[in-house]
XYZ file of C-alpha atoms in Angstrom:
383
model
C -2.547 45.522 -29.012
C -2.847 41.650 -29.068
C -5.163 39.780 -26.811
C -4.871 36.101 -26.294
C -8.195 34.299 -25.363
C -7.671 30.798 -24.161
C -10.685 28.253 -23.166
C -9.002 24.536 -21.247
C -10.332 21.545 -22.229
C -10.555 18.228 -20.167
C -7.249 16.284 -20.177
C -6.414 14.259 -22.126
C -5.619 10.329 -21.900
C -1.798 11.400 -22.711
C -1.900 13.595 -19.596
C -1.931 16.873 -21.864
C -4.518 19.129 -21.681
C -6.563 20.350 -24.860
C -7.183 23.754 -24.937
C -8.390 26.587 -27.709
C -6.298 29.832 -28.490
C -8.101 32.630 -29.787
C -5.803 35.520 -30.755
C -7.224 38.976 -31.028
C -5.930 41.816 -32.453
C -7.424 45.460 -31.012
C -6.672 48.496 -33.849
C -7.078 52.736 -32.781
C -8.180 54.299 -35.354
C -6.619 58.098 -35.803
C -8.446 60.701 -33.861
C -11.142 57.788 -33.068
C -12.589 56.972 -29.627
C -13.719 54.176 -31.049
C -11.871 50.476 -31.640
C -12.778 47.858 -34.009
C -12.048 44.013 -32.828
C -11.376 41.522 -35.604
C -10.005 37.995 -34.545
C -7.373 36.861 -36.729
C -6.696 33.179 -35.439
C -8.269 30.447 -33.922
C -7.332 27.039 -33.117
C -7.104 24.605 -30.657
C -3.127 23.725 -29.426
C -1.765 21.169 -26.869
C -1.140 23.486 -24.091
C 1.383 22.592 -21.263
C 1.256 19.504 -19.756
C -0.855 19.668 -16.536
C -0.609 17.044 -14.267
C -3.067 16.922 -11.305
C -1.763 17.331 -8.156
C -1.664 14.453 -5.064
C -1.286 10.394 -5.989
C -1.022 8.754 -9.185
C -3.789 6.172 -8.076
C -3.048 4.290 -11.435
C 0.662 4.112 -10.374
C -0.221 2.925 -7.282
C -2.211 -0.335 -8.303
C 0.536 -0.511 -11.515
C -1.783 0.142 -14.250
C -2.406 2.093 -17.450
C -5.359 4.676 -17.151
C -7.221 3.188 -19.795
C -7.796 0.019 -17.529
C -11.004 -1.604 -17.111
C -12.807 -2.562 -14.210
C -11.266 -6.284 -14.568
C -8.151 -4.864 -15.152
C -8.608 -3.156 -11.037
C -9.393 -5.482 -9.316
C -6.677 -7.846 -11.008
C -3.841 -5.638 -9.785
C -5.457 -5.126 -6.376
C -5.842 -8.640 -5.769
C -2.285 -9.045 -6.195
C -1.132 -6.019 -4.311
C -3.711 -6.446 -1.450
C -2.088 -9.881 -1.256
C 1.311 -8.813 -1.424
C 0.993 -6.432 1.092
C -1.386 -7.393 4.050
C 0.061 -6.557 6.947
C -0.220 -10.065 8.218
C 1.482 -11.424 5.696
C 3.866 -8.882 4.801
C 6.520 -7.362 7.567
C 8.110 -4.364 6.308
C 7.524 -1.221 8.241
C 5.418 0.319 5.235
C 3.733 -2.357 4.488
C 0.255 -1.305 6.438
C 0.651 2.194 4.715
C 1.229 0.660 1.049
C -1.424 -1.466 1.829
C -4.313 1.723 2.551
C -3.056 3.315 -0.322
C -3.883 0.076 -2.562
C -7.623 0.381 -0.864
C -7.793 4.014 -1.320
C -6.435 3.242 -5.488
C -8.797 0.799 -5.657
C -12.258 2.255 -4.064
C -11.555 5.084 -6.244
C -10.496 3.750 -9.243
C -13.815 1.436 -9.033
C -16.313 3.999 -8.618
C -17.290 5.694 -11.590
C -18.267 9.235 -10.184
C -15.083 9.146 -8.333
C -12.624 8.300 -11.129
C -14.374 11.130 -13.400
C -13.476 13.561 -11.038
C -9.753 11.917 -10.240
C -9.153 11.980 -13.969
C -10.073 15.520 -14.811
C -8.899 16.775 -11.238
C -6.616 14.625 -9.857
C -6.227 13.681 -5.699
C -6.897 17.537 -4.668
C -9.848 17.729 -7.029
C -11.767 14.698 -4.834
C -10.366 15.911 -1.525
C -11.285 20.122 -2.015
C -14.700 19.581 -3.412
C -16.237 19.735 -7.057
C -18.987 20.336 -8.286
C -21.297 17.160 -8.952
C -23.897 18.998 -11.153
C -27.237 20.557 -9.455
C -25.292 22.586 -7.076
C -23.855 19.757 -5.410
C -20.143 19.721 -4.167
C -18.601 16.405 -3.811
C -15.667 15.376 -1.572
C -14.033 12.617 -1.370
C -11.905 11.677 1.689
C -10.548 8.160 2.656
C -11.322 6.913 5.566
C -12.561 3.264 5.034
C -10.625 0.432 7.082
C -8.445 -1.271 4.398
C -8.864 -4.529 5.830
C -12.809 -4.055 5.180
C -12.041 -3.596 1.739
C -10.142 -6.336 1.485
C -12.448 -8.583 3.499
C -15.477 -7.118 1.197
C -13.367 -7.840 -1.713
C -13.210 -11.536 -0.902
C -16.567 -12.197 0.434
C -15.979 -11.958 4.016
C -13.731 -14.126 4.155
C -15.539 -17.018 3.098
C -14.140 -18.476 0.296
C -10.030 -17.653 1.246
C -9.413 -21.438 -0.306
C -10.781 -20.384 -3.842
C -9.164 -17.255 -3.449
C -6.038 -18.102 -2.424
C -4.935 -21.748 -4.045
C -6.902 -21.953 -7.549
C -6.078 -18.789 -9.281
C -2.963 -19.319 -11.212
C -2.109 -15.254 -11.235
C -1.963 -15.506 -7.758
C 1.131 -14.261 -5.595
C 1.501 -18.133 -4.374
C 4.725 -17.607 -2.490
C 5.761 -19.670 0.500
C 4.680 -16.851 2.579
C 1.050 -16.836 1.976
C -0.641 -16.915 5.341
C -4.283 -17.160 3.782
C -3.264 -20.307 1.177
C -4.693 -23.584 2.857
C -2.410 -25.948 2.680
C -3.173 -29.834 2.038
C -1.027 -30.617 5.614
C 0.725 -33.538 5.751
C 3.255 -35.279 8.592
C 6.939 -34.894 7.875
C 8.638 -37.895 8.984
C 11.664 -38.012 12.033
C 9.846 -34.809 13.747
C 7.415 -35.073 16.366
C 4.235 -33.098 16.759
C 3.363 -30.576 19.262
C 0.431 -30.681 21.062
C -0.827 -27.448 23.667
C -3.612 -26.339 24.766
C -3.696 -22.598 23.263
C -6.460 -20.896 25.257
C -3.768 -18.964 27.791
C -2.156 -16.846 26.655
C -3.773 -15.562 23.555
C -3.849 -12.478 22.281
C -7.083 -10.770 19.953
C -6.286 -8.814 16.930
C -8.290 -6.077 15.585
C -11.014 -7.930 17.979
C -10.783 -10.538 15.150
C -8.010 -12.933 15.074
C -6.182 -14.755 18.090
C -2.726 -14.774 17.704
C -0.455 -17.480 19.158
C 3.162 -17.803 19.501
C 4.812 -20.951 17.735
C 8.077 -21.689 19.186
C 10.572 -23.259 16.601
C 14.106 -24.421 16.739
C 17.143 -23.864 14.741
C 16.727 -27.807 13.542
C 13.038 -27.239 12.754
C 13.756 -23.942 10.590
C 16.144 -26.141 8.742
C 14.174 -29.066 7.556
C 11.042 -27.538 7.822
C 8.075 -29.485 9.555
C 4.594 -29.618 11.154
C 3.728 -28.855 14.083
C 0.207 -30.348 16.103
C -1.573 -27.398 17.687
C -4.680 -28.677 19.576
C -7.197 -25.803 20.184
C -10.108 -25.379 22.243
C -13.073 -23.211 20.393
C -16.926 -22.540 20.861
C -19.455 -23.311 18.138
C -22.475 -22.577 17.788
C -25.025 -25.286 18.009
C -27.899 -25.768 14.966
C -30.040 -23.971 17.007
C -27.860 -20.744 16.111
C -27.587 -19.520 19.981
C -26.587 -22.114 22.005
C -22.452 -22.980 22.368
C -20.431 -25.891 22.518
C -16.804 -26.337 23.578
C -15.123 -28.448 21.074
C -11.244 -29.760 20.803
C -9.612 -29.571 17.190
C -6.304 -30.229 15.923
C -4.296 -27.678 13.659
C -1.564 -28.970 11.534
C 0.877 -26.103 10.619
C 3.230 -26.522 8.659
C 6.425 -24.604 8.279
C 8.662 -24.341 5.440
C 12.821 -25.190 5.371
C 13.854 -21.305 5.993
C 10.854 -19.148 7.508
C 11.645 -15.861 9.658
C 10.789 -15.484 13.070
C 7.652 -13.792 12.878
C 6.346 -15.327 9.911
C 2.620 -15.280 10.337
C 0.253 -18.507 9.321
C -3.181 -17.820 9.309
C -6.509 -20.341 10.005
C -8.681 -18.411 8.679
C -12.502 -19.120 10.418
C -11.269 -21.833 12.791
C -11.501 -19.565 15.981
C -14.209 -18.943 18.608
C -17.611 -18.377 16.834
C -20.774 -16.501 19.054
C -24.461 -15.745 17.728
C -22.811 -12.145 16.683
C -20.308 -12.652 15.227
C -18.489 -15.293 12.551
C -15.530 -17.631 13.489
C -12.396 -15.773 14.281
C -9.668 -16.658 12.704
C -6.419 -18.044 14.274
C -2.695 -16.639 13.751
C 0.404 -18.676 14.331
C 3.267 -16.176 14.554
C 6.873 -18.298 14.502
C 9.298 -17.121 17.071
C 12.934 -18.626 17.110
C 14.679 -20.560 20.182
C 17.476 -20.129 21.857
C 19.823 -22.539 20.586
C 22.610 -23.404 23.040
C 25.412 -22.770 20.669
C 24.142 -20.713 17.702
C 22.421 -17.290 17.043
C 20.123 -16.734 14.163
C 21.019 -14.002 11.840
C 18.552 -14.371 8.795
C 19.588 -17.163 6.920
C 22.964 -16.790 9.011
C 23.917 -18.699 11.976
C 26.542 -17.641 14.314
C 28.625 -19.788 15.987
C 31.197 -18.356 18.477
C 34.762 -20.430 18.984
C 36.884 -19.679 22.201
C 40.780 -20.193 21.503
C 43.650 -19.404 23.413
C 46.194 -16.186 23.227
C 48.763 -18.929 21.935
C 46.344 -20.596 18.988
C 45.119 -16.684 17.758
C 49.351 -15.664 17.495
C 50.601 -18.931 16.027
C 47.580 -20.171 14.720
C 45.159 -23.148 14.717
C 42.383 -25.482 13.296
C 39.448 -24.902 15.046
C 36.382 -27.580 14.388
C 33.226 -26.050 14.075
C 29.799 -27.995 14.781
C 27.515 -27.537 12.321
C 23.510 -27.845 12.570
C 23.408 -31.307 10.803
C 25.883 -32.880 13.100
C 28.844 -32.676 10.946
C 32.487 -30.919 11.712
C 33.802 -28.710 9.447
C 37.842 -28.252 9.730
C 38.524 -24.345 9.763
C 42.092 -23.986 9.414
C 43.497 -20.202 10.241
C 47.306 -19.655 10.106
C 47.413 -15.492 10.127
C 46.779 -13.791 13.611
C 43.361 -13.815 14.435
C 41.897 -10.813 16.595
C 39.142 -10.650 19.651
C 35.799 -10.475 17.525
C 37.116 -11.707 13.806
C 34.756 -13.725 11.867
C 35.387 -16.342 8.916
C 32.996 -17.728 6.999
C 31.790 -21.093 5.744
C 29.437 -20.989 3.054
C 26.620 -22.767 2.247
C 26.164 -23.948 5.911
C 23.764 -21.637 7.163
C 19.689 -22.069 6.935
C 17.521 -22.359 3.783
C 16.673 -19.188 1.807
C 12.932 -18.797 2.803
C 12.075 -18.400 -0.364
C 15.110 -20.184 -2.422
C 15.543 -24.007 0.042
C 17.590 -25.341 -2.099
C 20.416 -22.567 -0.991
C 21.287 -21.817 2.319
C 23.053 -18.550 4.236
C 26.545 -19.405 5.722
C 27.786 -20.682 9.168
C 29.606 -17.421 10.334
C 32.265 -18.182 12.840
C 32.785 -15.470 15.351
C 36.486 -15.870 17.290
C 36.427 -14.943 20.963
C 39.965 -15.029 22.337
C 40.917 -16.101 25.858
C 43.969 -14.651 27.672
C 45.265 -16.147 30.760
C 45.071 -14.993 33.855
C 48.995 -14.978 34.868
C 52.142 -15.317 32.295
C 55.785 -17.108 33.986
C 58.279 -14.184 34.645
C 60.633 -16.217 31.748
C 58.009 -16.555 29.597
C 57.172 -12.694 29.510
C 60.838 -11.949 28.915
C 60.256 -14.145 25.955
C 57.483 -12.525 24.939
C 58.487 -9.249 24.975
C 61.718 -9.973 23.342
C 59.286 -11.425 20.375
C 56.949 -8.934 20.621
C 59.773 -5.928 20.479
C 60.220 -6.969 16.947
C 56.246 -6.397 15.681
């Protein structure tokens, strides 16, 4: 009889496990109750790979697991970034953006990562033991946003943060980058008072609609937002009501519902710091366009007579020009052409733009001569 003996090991930086084999082999001896043990082999073998169950945290934040502490926070400062819900729309983004905290509160706490690396996400989650009879669990349930705010001081130096570092994710969609604002000339500022209406986020931020035109999304510009806040005075609990004047700028291209963030410039009470203030751009109705992306939509009426024998229809486009669409083949109730290259600015590419797309609505008339439907159906007989 052979017995196999095997002792696992801690895993291994490769992901294997190290384990020891010790092979036995068990003799009877003729007419012998008795059995003699001798061990023939041992040595330690890679056993089967054994990968711990739940996330890859190291996946998650994009690094190797031999990454240092420096190496952590780099790639959460980038993701966190990347993916804060107020900068970032996608539908997952508030999820990815949890599981970069939970990566990264893990991943920076020494007793935790132990226990990740040996264990994996189940290990922290069912309870190990911590030495001394001690179980410890781990289960997130920290706010992301505090870890983010913790992870840049609160909030209090967003300009450092945000503008100096050259690693940084400094894409035209950075809500938290301060901007040095500046007046574009031909478009005029915009002045409201922004106390109705607002909205509190998270009890934190106020949020404000911005308004903005298909013209405005094209060239980009700034906008004048007057605000009304309360400050403390120097005695820390007294208030004053003072007026202030936001430039925001917006980039050739941004989406409706582009977020740009003030951070601190909100109302501030003995409890609690300045809140910050959201602009949130939402598009115009434009009385002969529709906004599809970088698309814009422009819808031509022509007659029964033009979409049969064709036409040249002249379509407007956003910097007052015409463009000369010719169309000779039948055109049908809801065909679109295209002309490229006239649409907006590519938020994140100005220098190209989507494309005009020309949408054909096609009006019949109400009543056709008797002769002239003779005609007709005499042509028409032959289709």
């Amino acid at each position: 009889m052979v017995l196999i003996w095997t002792q696992f090991g801690v895993k291994q930086k490769n992901g294997n496990v190290k384990c020891k084999v010790r092979v036995m082999h068990r003799g009877d001896s003729s007419g012998s109750s008795s059995s003699a043990e001798s061990t023939k082999s041992e040595q330690d073998t890679p056993c089967l790979s054994i990968k711990p169950t739940g996330k890859d945290f190291y996946k998650v934040l994009g690094i190797l697991p031999e990454s240092n502490e420096d190496e952590i926070k780099k790639a959460y400062r980038k993701l966190a970034l990347k993916f804060h819900p107020d900068k970032n729309s996608d539908p997952d983004a508030e999820e990815k953006f949890k599981e970069i905290a939970e990566a990264y509160e893990i991943l920076t706490d020494p007793q935790k990562r132990s226990i990740y690396d040996q264990f994996g996400e189940e290990g922290l989650k069912n309870g190990i033991s911590a030495g001394q009879g001690n179980i410890f669990r781990h289960n997130f349930q920290n706010d992301p946003h505090a870890t983010f705010s913790s992870f840049f001081h609160n909030s209090d130096h967003f300009d450092i943060f945000f503008s100096s570092d050259p690693d940084a994710d400094d894409d035209l969609f950075n809500p938290f980058r301060r901007s040095t604002f500046t007046h574009l000339g031909g478009f005029a500022g915009y002045e409201a008072g922004l106390r109705k209406g607002a909205r509190h986020l998270s009890g934190e931020a106020v949020v404000h609609d911005l308004p903005m035109t298909l013209e405005e999304v094209m060239h980009g510009c700034t906008k004048q937002m007057k605000i009304t806040r309360s400050r403390l005075n120097p005695d820390g609990r007294s208030l004053r009501t003072e007026e202030k004047v936001l430039n925001v700028v917006v980039k050739k291209g941004w989406k409706a519902g582009t977020r740009i963030t003030f951070p601190r410039e909100g109302d501030e009470t003995p409890n609690s710091p300045p809140a910050d203030i959201t602009f949130i751009l939402r598009d115009q109705d434009h009385p002969e366009y529709k906004r599809d992306g970088s698309n814009i939509v422009y819808t031509a009426q022509i007659t029964l007579k033009e979409a049969l024998c064709g036409c040249t229809v002249n379509v407007p486009t956003l910097d007052n020009r015409m463009m000369p669409l010719p169309c000779s083949d039948i055109i049908k109730p809801g065909e679109v052409r295209r002309l490229r290259g006239e649409g907006l600015p590519l938020p994140k590419s100005p220098s190209q733009r989507g494309d005009l797309v020309v949408e054909f609505q096609v009006l019949f008339p109400d009543r056709i001569p008797p002769q002239s439907r003779e005609i007709i159906k005499h042509s028409l007989g032959q289709c």
